[in-house]
Short mmCIF file of C-alpha atoms and ligand atoms in Angstrom, two decimals:
data_model
loop_
_atom_site.label_atom_id
_atom_site.label_comp_id
_atom_site.label_asym_id
_atom_site.label_seq_id
_atom_site.Cartn_x
_atom_site.Cartn_y
_atom_site.Cartn_z
CA MET A 13 78.54 88.49 130.07
CA THR A 14 77.09 85.36 131.71
CA ALA A 15 75.22 83.34 129.11
CA LEU A 16 71.63 82.25 129.76
CA GLN A 17 71.07 78.55 130.28
CA VAL A 18 69.50 76.99 127.20
CA ALA A 19 68.51 73.35 126.87
CA ILE A 20 70.36 71.53 124.09
CA PRO A 21 67.83 70.17 121.58
CA ASP A 22 67.79 66.44 120.79
CA TYR A 23 69.34 66.82 117.33
CA MET A 24 72.36 68.62 118.80
CA GLN A 25 72.95 66.06 121.57
CA ASP A 26 76.00 64.42 120.13
CA PRO A 27 79.43 64.35 121.81
CA GLU A 28 81.08 65.06 118.46
CA LEU A 29 79.01 68.25 118.05
CA GLU A 30 79.79 69.31 121.63
CA MET A 31 83.51 68.93 120.96
CA PHE A 32 83.12 70.81 117.70
CA ALA A 33 81.29 73.67 119.48
CA ASP A 34 84.08 73.84 122.00
CA SER A 35 86.75 74.02 119.31
CA VAL A 36 84.82 76.66 117.32
CA ALA A 37 84.40 78.79 120.47
CA LYS A 38 88.13 78.51 121.14
CA PHE A 39 88.91 79.39 117.52
CA PHE A 40 86.92 82.64 117.76
CA GLN A 41 88.32 83.48 121.20
CA ARG A 42 91.84 83.01 119.83
CA GLU A 43 91.51 84.50 116.33
CA ALA A 44 88.78 87.07 116.85
CA PRO A 45 89.13 88.44 120.39
CA ALA A 46 87.09 91.55 121.25
CA LYS A 47 89.99 93.91 120.56
CA ARG A 48 90.56 92.54 117.07
CA VAL A 49 86.85 92.59 116.22
CA GLU A 50 86.78 96.23 117.34
CA GLU A 51 89.63 96.98 114.91
CA TRP A 52 87.67 95.32 112.13
CA ARG A 53 84.63 97.43 112.98
CA GLU A 54 86.74 100.56 112.75
CA ALA A 55 88.29 99.42 109.45
CA GLY A 56 84.87 98.51 108.04
CA GLN A 57 85.93 94.99 107.14
CA VAL A 58 87.59 91.90 108.57
CA GLU A 59 91.14 90.94 107.61
CA ARG A 60 91.54 88.30 104.92
CA ASP A 61 93.65 86.33 107.32
CA ILE A 62 90.62 85.30 109.46
CA TRP A 63 89.15 83.62 106.37
CA THR A 64 92.38 81.72 105.70
CA LYS A 65 92.59 80.63 109.32
CA ALA A 66 88.95 79.54 109.32
CA GLY A 67 89.71 77.48 106.22
CA GLU A 68 92.74 75.89 107.84
CA ALA A 69 90.67 75.09 110.94
CA GLY A 70 88.10 73.27 108.78
CA LEU A 71 85.29 75.76 109.47
CA MET A 72 84.71 76.80 105.87
CA GLY A 73 82.51 74.34 104.07
CA VAL A 74 82.13 72.26 107.20
CA SER A 75 79.01 70.63 105.76
CA VAL A 76 80.52 70.03 102.30
CA PRO A 77 81.09 66.34 101.50
CA ALA A 78 84.71 65.23 102.00
CA GLU A 79 85.08 64.21 98.35
CA TYR A 80 84.92 67.94 97.45
CA GLY A 81 87.36 69.05 100.12
CA GLY A 82 84.85 69.73 102.91
CA ALA A 83 84.69 68.36 106.41
CA GLY A 84 81.76 66.08 105.60
CA GLY A 85 79.48 67.46 108.32
CA ASP A 86 75.87 68.57 108.00
CA PHE A 87 73.70 71.59 108.76
CA ARG A 88 74.11 71.00 112.50
CA HIS A 89 77.81 71.80 112.18
CA ASP A 90 76.92 75.02 110.40
CA ILE A 91 74.47 75.84 113.22
CA VAL A 92 77.31 75.46 115.73
CA ILE A 93 79.36 78.00 113.76
CA PHE A 94 76.43 80.44 113.43
CA GLN A 95 75.76 80.21 117.18
CA GLN A 96 79.39 80.73 118.12
CA LEU A 97 79.68 83.75 115.82
CA VAL A 98 76.86 85.44 117.77
CA ARG A 99 77.88 84.19 121.20
CA ASN A 100 81.45 85.44 120.71
CA GLU A 101 80.24 88.73 119.18
CA VAL A 102 82.19 88.22 115.97
CA ASP A 103 79.86 90.40 113.93
CA GLY A 104 80.87 91.29 110.39
CA PHE A 105 82.74 88.10 109.53
CA GLY A 106 80.62 86.75 106.66
CA LEU A 107 81.18 83.06 107.30
CA GLN A 108 77.47 82.47 107.68
CA LEU A 109 76.84 83.75 104.16
CA HIS A 110 79.72 81.69 102.78
CA ASN A 111 78.85 78.40 104.54
CA GLY A 112 75.10 78.75 104.70
CA ILE A 113 74.19 80.43 101.43
CA VAL A 114 76.79 80.52 98.66
CA VAL A 115 78.60 77.21 99.12
CA PRO A 116 75.27 75.30 99.31
CA TYR A 117 74.33 76.70 95.86
CA ILE A 118 77.41 74.99 94.43
CA VAL A 119 76.83 71.77 96.37
CA ALA A 120 73.15 71.57 95.44
CA HIS A 121 73.20 72.88 91.88
CA GLY A 122 76.76 72.61 90.51
CA THR A 123 77.69 69.97 87.97
CA GLU A 124 80.16 67.30 89.17
CA GLU A 125 82.92 69.09 87.25
CA GLN A 126 82.04 72.44 88.88
CA LYS A 127 81.93 70.94 92.37
CA HIS A 128 85.39 69.41 91.92
CA ARG A 129 86.73 72.61 90.38
CA TRP A 130 85.37 75.10 92.91
CA LEU A 131 84.54 73.51 96.25
CA PRO A 132 88.05 72.58 97.45
CA ARG A 133 89.13 76.23 97.31
CA LEU A 134 85.87 77.40 98.91
CA CYS A 135 86.57 75.04 101.80
CA SER A 136 90.27 75.79 102.22
CA GLY A 137 89.84 79.55 102.66
CA GLU A 138 91.52 80.39 99.35
CA ARG A 139 88.24 81.79 98.02
CA ILE A 140 85.76 84.10 99.76
CA THR A 141 82.27 84.12 98.34
CA ALA A 142 79.44 86.58 97.72
CA ILE A 143 76.00 86.33 96.17
CA ALA A 144 75.09 89.23 93.91
CA MET A 145 71.32 89.43 93.49
CA SER A 146 70.24 92.90 94.53
CA GLU A 147 70.59 95.85 92.18
CA PRO A 148 69.98 99.56 92.63
CA GLY A 149 66.55 99.09 91.01
CA ALA A 150 65.68 95.57 92.17
CA GLY A 151 65.65 94.19 95.70
CA SER A 152 62.42 92.54 96.81
CA ASP A 153 61.34 92.26 93.20
CA LEU A 154 64.07 89.97 91.93
CA ALA A 155 62.30 89.58 88.59
CA ALA A 156 63.17 93.24 87.89
CA ILE A 157 66.94 92.64 87.72
CA ARG A 158 68.64 94.19 84.69
CA THR A 159 72.09 92.56 84.76
CA THR A 160 72.52 90.53 81.58
CA ALA A 161 74.70 87.61 80.59
CA VAL A 162 74.80 87.36 76.80
CA LYS A 163 76.32 84.39 74.95
CA ASP A 164 79.64 85.36 73.41
CA ASN A 165 82.66 83.47 72.14
CA GLY A 166 82.02 80.19 73.99
CA GLY A 167 80.97 81.93 77.18
CA TYR A 168 78.90 84.79 78.56
CA ARG A 169 79.47 88.52 78.68
CA ILE A 170 78.05 90.02 81.88
CA ASN A 171 76.93 93.63 82.18
CA GLY A 172 75.25 95.27 85.12
CA SER A 173 75.62 96.65 88.62
CA LYS A 174 74.82 95.13 91.98
CA THR A 175 74.44 96.69 95.38
CA PHE A 176 74.24 95.65 99.04
CA ILE A 177 76.60 92.75 98.36
CA SER A 178 77.89 91.23 101.60
CA ASN A 179 81.62 90.38 101.58
CA GLY A 180 81.78 92.77 98.59
CA GLN A 181 85.31 94.09 99.16
CA LEU A 182 86.92 90.74 99.95
CA ALA A 183 85.00 88.27 97.83
CA ASP A 184 86.83 86.74 94.89
CA PHE A 185 84.14 84.20 94.02
CA VAL A 186 80.89 85.97 93.17
CA VAL A 187 77.71 84.16 92.18
CA VAL A 188 75.97 86.66 89.91
CA VAL A 189 72.25 86.59 89.20
CA ALA A 190 71.78 87.66 85.59
CA ARG A 191 69.32 87.47 82.71
CA THR A 192 70.42 85.07 80.03
CA ASP A 193 67.12 85.54 78.17
CA PRO A 194 65.25 88.80 78.82
CA SER A 195 62.17 87.54 76.96
CA LEU A 196 61.50 84.71 79.41
CA GLY A 197 60.85 86.51 82.74
CA ASN A 198 61.86 84.40 85.75
CA LYS A 199 62.71 81.51 83.43
CA GLY A 200 65.37 83.66 81.75
CA ILE A 201 67.40 84.12 84.96
CA SER A 202 70.68 82.21 85.49
CA LEU A 203 73.46 82.09 88.08
CA LEU A 204 77.01 82.62 86.82
CA VAL A 205 80.23 82.42 88.79
CA VAL A 206 82.72 85.24 88.43
CA GLU A 207 86.17 84.57 89.85
CA THR A 208 87.19 88.17 90.15
CA ASP A 209 90.94 87.72 89.67
CA ALA A 210 90.39 85.79 86.43
CA VAL A 211 88.36 88.44 84.57
CA GLU A 212 88.57 91.94 83.18
CA GLY A 213 85.84 94.52 83.62
CA PHE A 214 84.96 93.69 87.22
CA ARG A 215 85.01 96.62 89.65
CA ARG A 216 84.24 97.02 93.32
CA GLY A 217 82.31 100.15 94.16
CA LYS A 218 82.09 101.78 97.49
CA LYS A 219 81.67 100.00 100.76
CA LEU A 220 78.30 101.14 102.07
CA ASP A 221 78.23 103.28 105.22
CA LYS A 222 75.69 101.30 107.25
CA ILE A 223 74.15 101.84 110.70
CA GLY A 224 75.22 98.37 111.86
CA HIS A 225 77.43 95.36 111.14
CA ASP A 226 80.34 97.77 110.98
CA ALA A 227 82.92 95.11 110.13
CA GLN A 228 80.88 93.72 107.23
CA ASP A 229 82.09 95.03 103.85
CA THR A 230 78.67 95.30 102.17
CA SER A 231 79.42 96.92 98.80
CA GLU A 232 78.45 97.85 95.28
CA LEU A 233 79.86 95.68 92.47
CA TYR A 234 80.11 96.51 88.77
CA PHE A 235 80.35 94.18 85.80
CA ASP A 236 81.40 95.91 82.58
CA ASP A 237 81.63 93.42 79.74
CA VAL A 238 82.96 90.73 82.08
CA TRP A 239 83.51 87.52 80.09
CA VAL A 240 83.25 84.13 81.79
CA PRO A 241 83.46 80.70 80.12
CA ALA A 242 80.25 78.74 79.60
CA ASP A 243 81.55 76.32 82.25
CA ASN A 244 80.81 79.01 84.85
CA LEU A 245 77.06 78.79 84.33
CA LEU A 246 75.92 77.11 87.56
CA GLY A 247 74.44 73.72 86.78
CA GLY A 248 75.35 74.09 83.09
CA GLU A 249 71.80 74.89 82.01
CA GLU A 250 70.40 78.36 81.29
CA GLY A 251 67.23 79.63 82.94
CA ARG A 252 67.56 77.65 86.18
CA GLY A 253 68.62 80.59 88.35
CA PHE A 254 65.27 81.51 89.84
CA TYR A 255 64.58 77.88 90.75
CA GLN A 256 68.08 77.48 92.24
CA LEU A 257 67.60 80.60 94.39
CA MET A 258 64.10 79.65 95.56
CA LYS A 259 65.13 76.10 96.41
CA GLU A 260 67.64 77.27 99.00
CA LEU A 261 65.50 80.01 100.55
CA PRO A 262 63.84 78.02 103.37
CA LYS A 263 67.25 77.22 104.84
CA GLU A 264 68.59 80.75 104.36
CA ARG A 265 65.59 82.22 106.16
CA LEU A 266 65.85 79.72 108.96
CA MET A 267 69.48 80.79 109.42
CA MET A 268 68.28 84.32 110.12
CA ALA A 269 65.86 83.00 112.70
CA ILE A 270 68.70 81.00 114.29
CA ASN A 271 70.70 84.23 114.57
CA GLY A 272 67.62 85.94 115.96
CA VAL A 273 67.15 83.56 118.90
CA GLU A 274 70.86 83.72 119.72
CA THR A 275 70.74 87.51 119.77
CA MET A 276 67.63 87.52 121.97
CA ASP A 277 69.42 85.49 124.63
CA MET A 278 72.56 87.61 124.36
CA ALA A 279 70.48 90.77 124.84
CA ILE A 280 68.64 89.36 127.85
CA ALA A 281 71.88 88.11 129.45
CA ALA A 282 73.55 91.50 128.97
CA THR A 283 70.54 93.25 130.49
CA VAL A 284 70.24 90.99 133.53
CA GLU A 285 73.91 91.62 134.23
CA TYR A 286 73.69 95.36 133.69
CA THR A 287 70.50 95.94 135.71
CA ARG A 288 71.88 93.92 138.63
CA SER A 289 74.93 96.18 138.86
CA ARG A 290 73.34 99.56 138.13
CA LYS A 291 71.53 101.31 140.97
CA ALA A 292 68.81 103.97 141.08
CA PHE A 293 66.79 105.17 144.08
CA GLY A 294 69.07 103.11 146.32
CA GLN A 295 68.43 99.75 144.71
CA PRO A 296 69.58 97.74 141.71
CA ILE A 297 67.53 98.52 138.59
CA TYR A 298 66.85 94.79 138.44
CA ASP A 299 64.86 94.98 141.70
CA PHE A 300 62.16 97.20 140.20
CA GLN A 301 59.21 95.05 139.34
CA ASN A 302 58.99 96.72 135.93
CA THR A 303 62.50 95.50 135.09
CA GLN A 304 61.73 91.96 136.18
CA PHE A 305 58.42 91.91 134.30
CA LYS A 306 60.00 93.27 131.12
CA LEU A 307 62.83 90.73 131.30
CA ALA A 308 60.37 87.94 132.09
CA GLU A 309 58.33 88.86 129.00
CA CYS A 310 61.51 88.93 126.90
CA ARG A 311 62.61 85.56 128.24
CA ALA A 312 59.20 84.00 127.56
CA LYS A 313 59.25 85.24 123.96
CA ALA A 314 62.85 84.08 123.50
CA VAL A 315 62.04 80.58 124.76
CA VAL A 316 58.96 80.30 122.54
CA ALA A 317 60.99 81.53 119.56
CA ARG A 318 63.79 79.06 120.26
CA ARG A 319 61.38 76.11 120.48
CA PHE A 320 59.77 77.04 117.16
CA VAL A 321 63.16 77.49 115.47
CA GLU A 322 64.27 74.12 116.82
CA ASP A 323 61.17 72.54 115.36
CA CYS A 324 62.02 74.16 111.99
CA VAL A 325 65.59 72.82 112.20
CA ARG A 326 64.24 69.32 112.85
CA ARG A 327 62.08 69.67 109.77
CA LEU A 328 64.97 70.97 107.71
CA LEU A 329 67.09 68.02 108.77
CA ASP A 330 64.40 65.52 107.78
CA GLY A 331 63.70 67.37 104.52
CA THR A 332 60.19 68.61 105.33
CA LEU A 333 60.70 72.32 106.03
CA ASP A 334 58.43 74.24 103.67
CA GLY A 335 58.76 77.81 102.42
CA THR A 336 55.78 79.14 104.37
CA THR A 337 57.00 77.79 107.72
CA SER A 338 60.47 79.19 107.17
CA ALA A 339 58.93 82.56 106.20
CA ILE A 340 56.94 82.48 109.48
CA ALA A 341 60.15 81.76 111.40
CA LYS A 342 62.09 84.53 109.66
CA MET A 343 59.34 87.12 110.08
CA TRP A 344 58.20 86.39 113.62
CA VAL A 345 61.59 85.68 115.12
CA THR A 346 63.35 88.72 113.64
CA ASP A 347 60.43 91.03 114.55
CA THR A 348 60.52 89.63 118.09
CA GLU A 349 64.31 89.90 118.20
CA CYS A 350 64.10 93.62 117.41
CA ARG A 351 61.40 94.16 120.06
CA ILE A 352 63.41 92.30 122.71
CA VAL A 353 66.63 94.14 121.91
CA ASP A 354 64.73 97.44 122.08
CA GLU A 355 63.25 96.60 125.52
CA CYS A 356 66.69 95.54 126.74
CA LEU A 357 68.27 98.74 125.47
CA GLN A 358 65.60 100.75 127.33
CA LEU A 359 66.53 99.01 130.59
CA HIS A 360 70.13 100.19 130.10
CA GLY A 361 69.01 103.83 130.15
CA GLY A 362 71.44 106.25 128.50
CA TYR A 363 74.23 103.69 128.48
CA GLY A 364 72.17 101.59 126.10
CA TYR A 365 72.62 104.36 123.56
CA VAL A 366 76.40 104.29 123.87
CA ASN A 367 78.22 102.09 121.38
CA GLU A 368 80.62 100.81 124.00
CA TYR A 369 77.78 98.72 125.46
CA PRO A 370 77.02 95.48 123.59
CA ILE A 371 73.29 96.18 123.66
CA ALA A 372 73.79 99.28 121.49
CA ARG A 373 75.56 97.19 118.87
CA MET A 374 72.90 94.48 119.06
CA TYR A 375 70.27 97.17 118.46
CA ARG A 376 72.07 98.45 115.35
CA ASN A 377 72.93 94.99 114.02
CA SER A 378 69.56 93.35 114.53
CA ARG A 379 67.63 95.98 112.58
CA VAL A 380 68.68 94.60 109.21
CA GLN A 381 67.32 91.17 110.06
CA ARG A 382 63.84 92.45 109.16
CA ILE A 383 65.08 93.71 105.80
CA TYR A 384 67.47 91.25 104.16
CA GLY A 385 66.91 87.65 103.15
CA GLY A 386 63.51 88.81 101.88
CA SER A 387 61.98 91.65 103.89
CA ASN A 388 59.42 90.80 106.56
CA GLU A 389 56.72 92.31 104.35
CA ILE A 390 57.67 89.81 101.63
CA MET A 391 57.49 87.06 104.29
CA LYS A 392 53.90 88.16 104.96
CA VAL A 393 53.14 88.00 101.24
CA ILE A 394 54.41 84.40 101.22
CA ILE A 395 52.48 83.46 104.38
CA ALA A 396 49.29 85.08 103.09
CA ARG A 397 49.53 83.07 99.87
CA SER A 398 49.23 79.88 101.90
CA LEU A 399 45.99 80.88 103.61
C1 FAD B 412 73.38 94.79 105.26
C2 FAD B 412 72.76 94.21 104.02
C3 FAD B 412 73.33 93.09 103.43
C4 FAD B 412 72.80 92.58 102.25
N1 FAD B 412 73.44 91.54 101.63
C5 FAD B 412 73.03 91.17 100.38
C6 FAD B 412 73.80 90.23 99.62
O1 FAD B 412 74.81 89.68 100.07
N2 FAD B 412 73.38 89.94 98.35
C7 FAD B 412 72.27 90.51 97.80
O2 FAD B 412 71.96 90.21 96.67
N3 FAD B 412 71.51 91.38 98.51
C8 FAD B 412 71.87 91.74 99.77
N4 FAD B 412 71.14 92.66 100.49
C9 FAD B 412 69.96 93.26 99.87
C10 FAD B 412 68.65 92.84 100.53
O3 FAD B 412 68.37 91.52 100.20
C11 FAD B 412 67.58 93.84 100.07
O4 FAD B 412 67.86 95.08 100.71
C12 FAD B 412 66.17 93.38 100.42
O5 FAD B 412 65.81 92.27 99.63
C13 FAD B 412 65.14 94.49 100.20
O6 FAD B 412 65.27 95.04 98.91
P1 FAD B 412 65.39 96.63 98.74
O7 FAD B 412 66.40 97.13 99.70
O8 FAD B 412 65.59 96.93 97.31
O9 FAD B 412 63.99 97.20 99.22
P2 FAD B 412 62.70 97.38 98.32
O10 FAD B 412 62.41 96.14 97.54
O11 FAD B 412 62.80 98.66 97.56
O12 FAD B 412 61.56 97.52 99.43
C14 FAD B 412 61.30 98.76 100.14
C15 FAD B 412 60.14 98.51 101.10
O13 FAD B 412 58.99 98.10 100.37
C16 FAD B 412 58.52 96.88 100.88
N5 FAD B 412 57.94 96.06 99.81
C17 FAD B 412 58.53 95.69 98.64
N6 FAD B 412 57.71 94.89 97.94
C18 FAD B 412 56.58 94.75 98.68
C19 FAD B 412 55.36 94.03 98.50
N7 FAD B 412 55.14 93.26 97.42
N8 FAD B 412 54.41 94.13 99.45
C20 FAD B 412 54.63 94.88 100.55
N9 FAD B 412 55.76 95.57 100.80
C21 FAD B 412 56.73 95.50 99.86
C22 FAD B 412 59.72 96.21 101.49
O14 FAD B 412 59.36 95.24 102.45
C23 FAD B 412 60.44 97.39 102.10
O15 FAD B 412 59.87 97.68 103.35
C24 FAD B 412 71.63 93.17 101.68
C25 FAD B 412 71.04 94.25 102.31
C26 FAD B 412 71.59 94.79 103.46
C27 FAD B 412 70.94 96.01 104.06
#
């Protein structure tokens, strides 16, 4: 598919970043070619080996300071990886969650001892991460979680079940959201690290049979009397979990918007190519004015979305991105992404409904963008609060 031309924003205009983008693209083309990604989709998960290779190539923890084993980059390096994952159609490989969500919790909230203990292996590819917040009875309403972590024998005993956990089958480093004091509401929530091969009582449940992201091993996880040492309490202080989660949310939501604008352009590019080659009534589908108008509308929305997301990235980089603005980006961009992908699928006719065509996969994969990371209804609750 021929990519659409997009202007490189000022903050990405750096020869070092351009070289990095080139090497990341080559890494995915070499290690995750279309045939291999298809095998992962059929297997329902990626092979562990891609994680190890990504670690060896310096892609895991690219923005982690060098003193903790990272590459010493910043969020712009992570953006390069997120973009290349979408542009090379490597769906299902949970590197975005690892680099953009879980590792930053350790960097931002871990004690010095925890950072030195954990981060080198999170950067080298020896450890694959997951964040276990959602439970069968608590998704949007995080305050309703029932998993407990009770003080016991110099550590904590964790009991509970989690669901929808990305990287669930492969992760061996799980950040668990649990109640350390049920009487304190949000202030009684803490984050505890479970290294799954070092504990008893941890079980992986079934890999969920989803409509999209076929190669992503989203799963149920069970914690039955799992004991972890007190040193595994993130930040070393009880009751900080809710704050730690909320603090990182603006960036996490912006990441979804970054994915959204990449997918919009991929969908438009695929549709321009398809409609130029497919004929009806003796002419390419592209030549119908309806096709051109629909694609023009999609392109206009995609450009507007991209400019807004770029503005949010600038604000994130200078430390001024607020929760409301990132909620606006997450909600509007992912809603628009789904509308654009739907229009593009329509222009493919029946072939758009066939999985072999990338647009069908984009349609299935993009749907969850409006649900996870805080549903778009929750984004509206946040935006409305600011009015
Ligand atoms: C593929 C996938 C991967 C995921 N990965 C992870 C992961 O790695 N870790 C993790 O912890 N979780 C993960 N999740 C869970 C995800 O974060 C939740 O699904 C999401 O937060 C919504 O929660 P829920 O599914 O329980 O829906 P519910 O909270 O039950 O919501 C159902 C509906 O009610 C609406 N609603 C809820 N509250 C309100 C309100 N106050 N006002 C208006 N409408 C409301 C919602 O918007 C939604 O439309 C993942 C989910 C999926 C599908």
